[in-house]
Coordinates of C-alpha atoms and ligand atoms in Angstrom, one line a residue:
M1 CA 2.5 154.0 -163.7
T2 CA 3.3 150.5 -165.2
T3 CA 1.8 150.1 -168.4
P4 CA 1.6 146.6 -169.8
N5 CA 2.9 147.3 -173.4
R6 CA 5.8 149.2 -172.7
T7 CA 9.4 147.1 -172.6
R8 CA 9.9 146.4 -169.2
V9 CA 13.3 146.8 -167.9
L10 CA 14.2 145.7 -164.5
T11 CA 17.7 145.3 -162.7
G12 CA 18.8 144.7 -159.1
I13 CA 21.7 145.5 -157.1
T14 CA 22.9 143.7 -154.3
T15 CA 23.3 145.7 -151.1
T16 CA 26.8 144.8 -149.5
G17 CA 28.9 147.7 -150.2
T18 CA 29.2 151.5 -150.2
P19 CA 28.6 152.7 -154.0
H20 CA 32.1 153.7 -155.6
L21 CA 32.7 155.9 -158.8
G22 CA 33.1 152.6 -160.7
N23 CA 29.5 151.5 -159.9
Y24 CA 28.4 155.0 -160.8
V25 CA 30.0 155.1 -164.3
G26 CA 29.2 151.7 -164.9
A27 CA 25.7 151.1 -163.5
I28 CA 24.1 153.9 -161.6
R29 CA 24.7 156.9 -164.3
P30 CA 23.4 154.6 -167.6
T31 CA 20.6 153.2 -165.5
V32 CA 19.3 156.5 -164.5
Q33 CA 19.6 157.7 -167.8
A34 CA 17.8 154.9 -169.2
S35 CA 15.0 155.3 -166.8
R36 CA 14.0 158.5 -168.4
D37 CA 13.2 156.7 -171.6
T38 CA 9.2 157.1 -171.5
S39 CA 9.2 153.9 -173.7
T40 CA 10.1 151.9 -171.0
D41 CA 8.9 150.9 -167.8
G42 CA 11.6 150.5 -165.2
F43 CA 11.9 148.2 -162.5
Y44 CA 14.8 148.8 -159.9
F45 CA 15.4 147.3 -156.5
L46 CA 17.8 146.4 -153.7
A47 CA 18.6 142.7 -153.8
D48 CA 19.1 142.7 -150.2
Y49 CA 18.1 138.9 -150.0
H50 CA 21.2 138.4 -152.3
A51 CA 23.1 140.3 -149.8
L52 CA 22.5 137.6 -147.3
I53 CA 24.6 135.0 -149.5
K54 CA 27.5 137.0 -149.4
C55 CA 27.5 138.8 -146.0
D56 CA 26.5 138.0 -142.7
E57 CA 27.0 141.5 -140.9
P58 CA 23.2 142.6 -140.1
A59 CA 24.6 146.4 -139.6
R60 CA 26.6 146.4 -142.9
I61 CA 23.4 145.3 -145.0
Q62 CA 21.3 147.9 -143.3
R63 CA 23.8 150.7 -144.0
S64 CA 24.5 149.5 -147.5
T65 CA 20.6 149.4 -148.3
L66 CA 20.5 153.0 -147.2
E67 CA 23.5 154.2 -149.1
I68 CA 22.7 152.2 -152.4
A69 CA 19.0 153.8 -152.2
A70 CA 20.1 157.4 -151.6
S71 CA 22.8 157.0 -154.1
W72 CA 20.4 156.2 -156.5
I73 CA 18.0 158.6 -155.9
A74 CA 20.5 161.5 -155.2
S75 CA 22.1 160.4 -158.9
G76 CA 18.5 161.5 -160.1
L77 CA 16.3 158.1 -160.2
D78 CA 12.8 159.5 -159.9
P79 CA 11.0 156.9 -157.8
E80 CA 7.6 158.4 -159.0
K81 CA 8.2 157.6 -162.6
V82 CA 9.8 153.9 -162.0
T83 CA 9.3 151.2 -159.6
F84 CA 11.9 151.4 -157.1
Y85 CA 11.9 148.8 -154.2
R86 CA 13.7 146.7 -151.8
Q87 CA 13.5 142.8 -152.6
S88 CA 12.7 141.9 -148.9
D89 CA 9.7 144.1 -149.1
I90 CA 8.4 141.8 -151.6
P91 CA 7.1 138.4 -149.8
E92 CA 6.1 137.1 -153.3
I93 CA 9.7 136.9 -154.4
P94 CA 10.8 134.1 -152.0
E95 CA 7.4 132.4 -152.6
L96 CA 8.0 132.6 -156.3
T97 CA 11.8 131.2 -155.8
W98 CA 10.2 127.6 -154.2
L99 CA 8.1 127.2 -157.3
L100 CA 11.0 128.0 -159.7
T101 CA 13.1 125.7 -157.7
C102 CA 11.0 123.0 -158.2
V103 CA 11.1 123.3 -162.3
T104 CA 14.8 123.8 -162.1
G105 CA 17.4 121.1 -162.6
K106 CA 20.0 120.7 -159.8
G107 CA 22.4 119.8 -162.7
V108 CA 21.9 123.3 -164.2
L109 CA 22.6 125.0 -160.7
N110 CA 25.8 122.8 -160.3
R111 CA 27.2 124.6 -163.5
A112 CA 26.2 128.1 -162.0
H113 CA 29.9 130.2 -162.3
A114 CA 29.6 131.5 -158.8
Y115 CA 29.1 128.0 -157.4
K116 CA 31.3 126.1 -159.8
A117 CA 34.4 128.7 -158.8
A118 CA 33.7 127.9 -155.2
V119 CA 33.9 124.2 -155.6
D120 CA 36.8 124.6 -158.2
K121 CA 38.4 126.6 -155.2
N122 CA 37.8 123.9 -152.9
N123 CA 39.1 121.2 -154.8
T124 CA 42.3 123.1 -155.7
A125 CA 42.9 123.5 -151.8
G126 CA 41.9 119.7 -151.3
H127 CA 38.9 120.6 -149.3
D128 CA 35.6 118.9 -149.3
P129 CA 33.9 120.2 -152.7
D130 CA 31.2 121.9 -150.9
S131 CA 33.3 123.0 -148.1
D132 CA 32.0 126.6 -146.9
V133 CA 29.5 126.8 -149.8
T134 CA 26.1 127.4 -148.5
A135 CA 22.8 126.4 -150.1
G136 CA 22.1 130.1 -150.6
L137 CA 24.9 130.4 -153.1
F138 CA 23.7 127.4 -154.9
M139 CA 20.4 128.8 -155.1
Y140 CA 21.2 132.0 -156.0
P141 CA 20.2 131.6 -159.7
V142 CA 16.8 130.9 -158.7
L143 CA 16.1 133.7 -156.7
M144 CA 17.2 136.2 -159.3
G145 CA 15.3 134.2 -161.8
A146 CA 12.3 135.0 -159.5
D147 CA 13.4 138.7 -159.4
I148 CA 13.3 138.8 -163.0
L149 CA 10.1 136.7 -163.8
M150 CA 7.9 138.1 -161.2
F151 CA 7.7 141.4 -163.1
K152 CA 7.7 139.8 -166.7
A153 CA 11.0 142.0 -167.1
H154 CA 11.9 141.9 -170.9
K155 CA 15.3 143.6 -170.9
V156 CA 17.6 143.2 -167.7
P157 CA 20.9 145.2 -168.0
V158 CA 23.5 143.3 -166.2
G159 CA 27.2 142.9 -166.2
R160 CA 28.8 140.2 -168.5
D161 CA 29.2 137.9 -165.1
Q162 CA 25.4 138.0 -165.0
I163 CA 24.6 136.7 -168.5
Q164 CA 24.2 133.4 -167.3
H165 CA 21.5 133.8 -164.5
I166 CA 19.7 135.4 -167.2
E167 CA 19.8 132.2 -169.6
M168 CA 18.8 130.4 -166.7
A169 CA 15.9 132.6 -166.0
R170 CA 14.8 132.1 -169.4
D171 CA 15.1 128.3 -168.8
M172 CA 12.9 128.5 -165.8
A173 CA 10.3 130.5 -167.5
S174 CA 10.3 128.0 -170.3
S175 CA 10.2 124.9 -168.2
F176 CA 7.5 126.6 -166.2
N177 CA 5.4 127.6 -169.1
H178 CA 5.7 124.2 -170.5
L179 CA 4.4 122.6 -167.3
Y180 CA 1.5 124.9 -166.4
G181 CA 0.6 127.2 -169.6
E182 CA 2.1 130.7 -170.5
H183 CA 2.8 132.5 -167.2
F184 CA 6.2 134.1 -167.8
V185 CA 8.1 136.2 -170.2
L186 CA 11.4 135.4 -171.5
P187 CA 13.7 137.7 -170.3
E188 CA 17.1 139.0 -172.4
A189 CA 20.2 140.3 -171.0
V190 CA 21.4 143.7 -172.0
I191 CA 24.9 144.4 -172.0
E192 CA 25.9 147.7 -172.2
E193 CA 29.0 147.9 -174.4
S194 CA 29.6 151.6 -174.5
V195 CA 29.9 152.0 -170.8
A196 CA 33.2 152.6 -169.1
L197 CA 35.0 150.1 -167.3
L198 CA 36.4 152.1 -164.4
P199 CA 39.9 151.4 -163.2
G200 CA 40.8 151.7 -159.6
L201 CA 43.5 153.6 -157.4
D202 CA 45.8 150.7 -158.5
G203 CA 44.9 150.6 -162.0
R204 CA 42.9 147.6 -161.9
K205 CA 39.2 147.5 -162.3
M206 CA 37.7 149.6 -159.6
S207 CA 36.3 147.0 -157.2
K208 CA 35.6 146.3 -153.4
S209 CA 37.5 143.2 -153.7
Y210 CA 40.6 144.7 -154.7
D211 CA 40.0 147.4 -152.1
N212 CA 41.0 150.3 -154.4
T213 CA 37.7 152.2 -154.8
I214 CA 36.8 155.8 -154.2
P215 CA 33.4 156.3 -153.0
L216 CA 31.1 158.2 -154.8
F217 CA 29.6 160.5 -152.1
A218 CA 32.6 160.7 -150.0
P219 CA 33.4 164.4 -148.9
A220 CA 35.1 166.4 -151.2
A221 CA 38.3 166.6 -149.2
Q222 CA 38.5 163.0 -149.0
M223 CA 37.9 162.2 -152.5
R224 CA 40.7 164.9 -153.4
K225 CA 43.1 162.8 -151.0
Q226 CA 42.0 159.6 -152.5
I227 CA 42.5 160.9 -156.3
A228 CA 46.2 161.9 -155.1
G229 CA 46.6 158.2 -154.2
I230 CA 45.9 157.0 -158.0
V231 CA 48.6 155.1 -159.6
T232 CA 51.0 156.7 -162.0
D233 CA 54.4 156.6 -163.6
S234 CA 57.3 158.3 -162.1
K235 CA 57.6 160.9 -165.1
A236 CA 58.5 164.4 -163.9
P237 CA 56.6 167.6 -164.7
G238 CA 57.5 168.7 -168.1
E239 CA 58.2 165.1 -169.5
P240 CA 55.5 163.9 -172.1
K241 CA 53.3 161.5 -170.7
A242 CA 51.2 158.3 -172.2
T243 CA 47.5 158.4 -172.1
E244 CA 47.5 154.8 -173.0
G245 CA 47.4 152.6 -169.6
S246 CA 47.0 155.9 -167.3
A247 CA 44.2 155.1 -165.1
L248 CA 44.1 159.0 -164.3
F249 CA 43.5 159.5 -167.9
Q250 CA 40.5 156.9 -167.9
I251 CA 38.9 157.7 -164.9
Y252 CA 39.0 161.5 -166.5
Q253 CA 37.4 160.6 -169.6
A254 CA 34.6 158.9 -168.1
F255 CA 33.4 162.1 -166.8
A256 CA 34.8 164.4 -169.4
S257 CA 33.1 165.5 -172.9
A258 CA 35.2 164.6 -175.9
N259 CA 36.6 168.2 -176.1
E260 CA 37.7 168.1 -172.3
T261 CA 39.5 164.5 -172.9
A262 CA 41.2 166.0 -176.0
A263 CA 42.5 168.8 -173.9
M264 CA 43.6 166.5 -171.2
A265 CA 45.2 164.3 -173.6
R266 CA 47.1 167.7 -175.0
A267 CA 48.2 168.4 -171.2
Y268 CA 49.6 164.8 -170.9
A269 CA 51.6 165.1 -174.7
E270 CA 52.7 168.9 -173.2
G271 CA 54.0 167.3 -169.9
I272 CA 51.5 168.2 -167.3
G273 CA 52.7 167.6 -163.9
W274 CA 50.9 164.4 -162.1
G275 CA 49.9 166.7 -159.1
D276 CA 48.2 169.3 -161.7
A277 CA 46.7 166.2 -163.8
K278 CA 45.0 165.2 -160.5
Q279 CA 43.6 168.5 -159.4
M280 CA 41.9 168.7 -162.7
L281 CA 40.7 165.1 -162.3
F282 CA 39.2 165.7 -158.9
E283 CA 37.5 169.3 -160.1
R284 CA 35.9 167.4 -162.9
I285 CA 34.2 164.7 -160.9
D286 CA 33.4 167.2 -158.1
R287 CA 31.7 169.2 -160.7
E288 CA 29.6 166.3 -161.5
I289 CA 28.9 164.9 -158.1
A290 CA 29.0 167.9 -155.8
P291 CA 25.3 168.9 -156.6
M292 CA 24.1 165.6 -155.7
R293 CA 26.4 165.2 -152.7
E294 CA 24.0 167.4 -150.6
H295 CA 20.9 165.6 -151.7
Y296 CA 22.5 162.3 -150.9
Q297 CA 23.5 163.7 -147.2
S298 CA 20.2 164.7 -146.7
L299 CA 18.7 161.3 -147.6
I300 CA 21.2 159.5 -145.7
D301 CA 20.2 161.9 -142.4
N302 CA 16.7 160.9 -142.7
P303 CA 16.7 156.9 -143.5
A304 CA 12.9 157.2 -142.2
Q305 CA 11.9 158.9 -145.5
M306 CA 13.9 156.5 -147.4
D307 CA 11.8 153.6 -145.8
K308 CA 8.8 155.5 -146.9
I309 CA 9.9 155.7 -150.4
L310 CA 11.0 152.1 -150.6
L311 CA 7.5 150.9 -149.0
A312 CA 5.5 152.9 -151.7
G313 CA 7.8 151.4 -154.3
A314 CA 6.9 147.9 -152.8
D315 CA 3.4 148.8 -152.8
K316 CA 3.6 149.7 -156.5
A317 CA 5.4 146.5 -157.4
R318 CA 3.1 144.2 -155.2
Q319 CA 0.0 145.6 -157.2
L320 CA 1.4 143.4 -159.7
A321 CA 3.1 140.6 -157.7
T322 CA 0.2 139.6 -155.5
P323 CA -2.2 138.9 -157.9
F324 CA 0.4 137.5 -160.2
M325 CA 1.3 134.9 -157.5
R326 CA -2.3 134.2 -157.0
D327 CA -2.3 133.0 -160.5
L328 CA 0.7 130.9 -160.2
R329 CA -0.1 129.2 -156.9
H330 CA -3.4 128.1 -158.6
A331 CA -1.8 127.4 -162.0
V332 CA 0.5 124.7 -160.0
G333 CA -2.5 123.4 -157.9
L334 CA -2.0 125.1 -154.9
R335 CA -5.6 126.5 -154.9
A336 CA -8.8 126.2 -152.8
L337 CA -10.2 122.7 -152.5
S338 CA -13.5 123.7 -153.5
S339 CA -12.2 124.8 -157.1
G340 CA -11.7 121.6 -158.6
K341 CA -13.7 121.7 -161.5
V342 CA -11.3 124.7 -163.0
A343 CA -8.4 123.2 -164.5
T344 CA -5.6 123.8 -166.6
V345 CA -6.4 121.6 -169.7
A346 CA -3.0 120.3 -170.6
K347 CA -2.2 118.9 -167.2
E348 CA -5.7 117.6 -166.4
T349 CA -5.8 115.8 -169.6
K350 CA -2.7 114.0 -169.4
T351 CA -3.5 112.3 -166.1
A352 CA -6.4 110.8 -168.0
L353 CA -4.0 109.6 -170.7
P354 CA -3.6 105.8 -171.3
N355 CA -0.4 104.3 -170.6
F356 CA 1.7 101.6 -172.4
K357 CA 3.5 99.0 -169.6
Q358 CA 6.4 96.8 -170.7
Y359 CA 7.7 93.8 -168.9
R360 CA 9.1 90.4 -169.1
E361 CA 7.5 87.5 -167.9
K362 CA 9.0 84.0 -166.5
D363 CA 9.2 82.6 -170.3
G364 CA 11.8 85.0 -170.8
L365 CA 10.0 87.0 -173.4
F366 CA 8.8 90.7 -173.5
Y367 CA 5.3 91.6 -173.2
F368 CA 3.5 95.0 -173.4
K369 CA -0.1 96.1 -172.3
L370 CA -1.9 99.1 -172.9
V371 CA -4.0 100.3 -169.8
D372 CA -6.3 103.0 -169.8
A373 CA -6.4 106.2 -167.4
K374 CA -8.5 104.0 -164.7
G375 CA -6.0 101.0 -165.0
V376 CA -8.2 98.7 -167.3
T377 CA -6.2 96.6 -169.6
L378 CA -7.4 97.4 -173.3
L379 CA -4.7 95.4 -175.2
Q380 CA -2.5 92.9 -174.5
S381 CA 0.7 91.6 -176.5
L382 CA 1.8 88.3 -177.2
G383 CA 5.5 87.4 -176.2
F384 CA 8.2 89.4 -178.4
A385 CA 11.8 87.9 -178.4
S386 CA 13.5 91.4 -177.5
P387 CA 12.2 94.6 -175.8
K388 CA 13.0 96.5 -179.1
E389 CA 10.4 94.3 -181.2
A390 CA 8.0 95.2 -178.4
G391 CA 8.9 98.9 -178.4
Q392 CA 8.6 98.9 -182.2
A393 CA 4.9 97.6 -181.8
I394 CA 4.1 100.2 -179.2
S395 CA 5.6 103.1 -181.2
R396 CA 3.4 101.9 -184.1
L397 CA 0.2 102.2 -182.1
Q398 CA 1.1 105.4 -180.6
N399 CA 2.0 106.9 -184.0
E400 CA -0.8 105.1 -186.4
G401 CA -3.3 104.6 -183.7
A402 CA -6.1 102.1 -184.8
D403 CA -4.8 102.1 -188.3
A404 CA -2.0 99.8 -186.9
L405 CA -4.2 97.3 -185.7
P406 CA -4.5 95.0 -188.4
A407 CA -0.6 94.8 -189.1
L408 CA -0.3 93.9 -185.5
E409 CA -2.8 91.1 -185.4
S410 CA -0.5 88.4 -185.1
C411 CA 1.1 89.4 -182.1
L412 CA -1.7 90.7 -179.9
E413 CA -4.1 88.9 -178.1
P414 CA -7.6 89.2 -179.8
V415 CA -9.6 92.7 -179.3
T416 CA -13.2 91.8 -178.2
A417 CA -15.7 93.8 -180.1
A418 CA -16.7 95.4 -176.6
T419 CA -13.2 97.1 -175.9
L420 CA -12.4 97.9 -179.8
A421 CA -14.1 101.2 -179.5
S422 CA -12.4 102.2 -176.3
V423 CA -9.0 101.0 -177.7
V424 CA -9.5 103.3 -180.6
A425 CA -10.4 106.0 -178.2
N426 CA -7.5 105.9 -176.3
L427 CA -5.1 105.8 -179.0
Q428 CA -6.6 108.9 -180.5
L429 CA -5.3 110.5 -177.2
F430 CA -1.9 109.7 -177.9
D431 CA -2.2 111.6 -181.3
Q432 CA -3.8 114.4 -179.5
M433 CA -1.5 115.0 -176.9
G434 CA 1.9 114.5 -179.0
Q435 CA 3.5 111.2 -178.8
N436 CA 5.4 110.0 -176.1
L437 CA 3.7 111.4 -173.2
S438 CA 3.4 108.0 -172.0
K439 CA 6.7 107.6 -171.5
Ligands
LIG501 N1 22.9 139.3 -159.1 C1 22.9 140.6 -159.4 C2 24.6 141.4 -159.2 O1 25.2 140.8 -158.2 C3 22.1 141.6 -158.5 C4 20.7 141.1 -159.0 C5 20.0 140.1 -158.1 C6 20.1 141.1 -160.2 N2 18.5 140.2 -158.6 C7 18.7 140.5 -160.2 C8 20.6 141.8 -161.4 C9 17.8 140.7 -161.0 C10 19.4 141.9 -162.4 C11 18.2 141.1 -162.3 O2 25.0 142.1 -160.0

């Protein structure tokens, strides 16, 4: 069950690929471990709307969604204890995306790393800056903001490349809260420093984009074969080997205990052959993965069961999202027309604010007037030589209210006794609402 005063932890994973050992070590395993912390409330979801930004192959998105969901559950995520769902099963997410879109500066999105990288690449190639850039890529951070803000997440575990997106989500939350009242929690990124960055077959970071991955749940025979393909130096058996810079050693370390790692380091020093080292690595990984592999396969073979699990998760998530979205719609003014008397105070009072209007006349002088919310002129200035002087008089009226009237007598048309009370009341409004709201 979700309990309001527990720390909410939320993270999503884009459904475009097959999980590999790097995803397991870097994200799945630590997240599953963290999900067992009973002082937190976990929200884990398959970001399939995000997948559409990078992938236009429907079958791949479907397959990847199944594989990733099965990987999480086979790795120990308990859908009874956390809220585990598919993004596209929550129609409130795209709905919230639009509300956030309307409080997000376009300039902020221009600076998002992924979009900027695409533009830079086009510029370097001499193409139009936005060539092949979809509005989906541009809007990526807003969709992600909706994922996070919808469930009032406090902590969002992500990779370093995602920190900027969490900061943007905070900004969206603040802007919205400022305009419409306190609705959103400001989320924080959590970067897991201790988690291993796994090298791939070629020694670079294991990543789909380098095509150097080992699938997490490949059949054992395939995994053994792939491990045999990890790059090593050409030292012969019997020659001492360096652990430093050895991809094989680093991968071993990500699965082994401290003792096992020390033993492997000794074997390196004593000149273990690469074939034997690879066999040890395969056995160590397989010891951890094999018990889950069967569960994974049974989930893959039963996609209807997976649909059921995900829909139950979406149900749980929507118990929060549906009423929250109803509140948010109301807050921005998408409401029943008969509910006009109920209003958020700040906004409604703001529309009733008086206004200073500045303008220049044919005589070349600068004037201002104070107009109330209904458009009635309450104060009328005489001509000033510069807009700056007119501005200074306005500032005094905003800051000091009616107290400034005697000092400004010489530059205002006389205030009749009949309007004085109204002038005073309207100037007080500036004080109540904070200054500068008229601008
Ligand atoms: N953009 C994230 C990634 O590529 C995935 C993601 C989507 C996400 N929505 C999220 C992560 C919300 C955390 C919170 O890694």
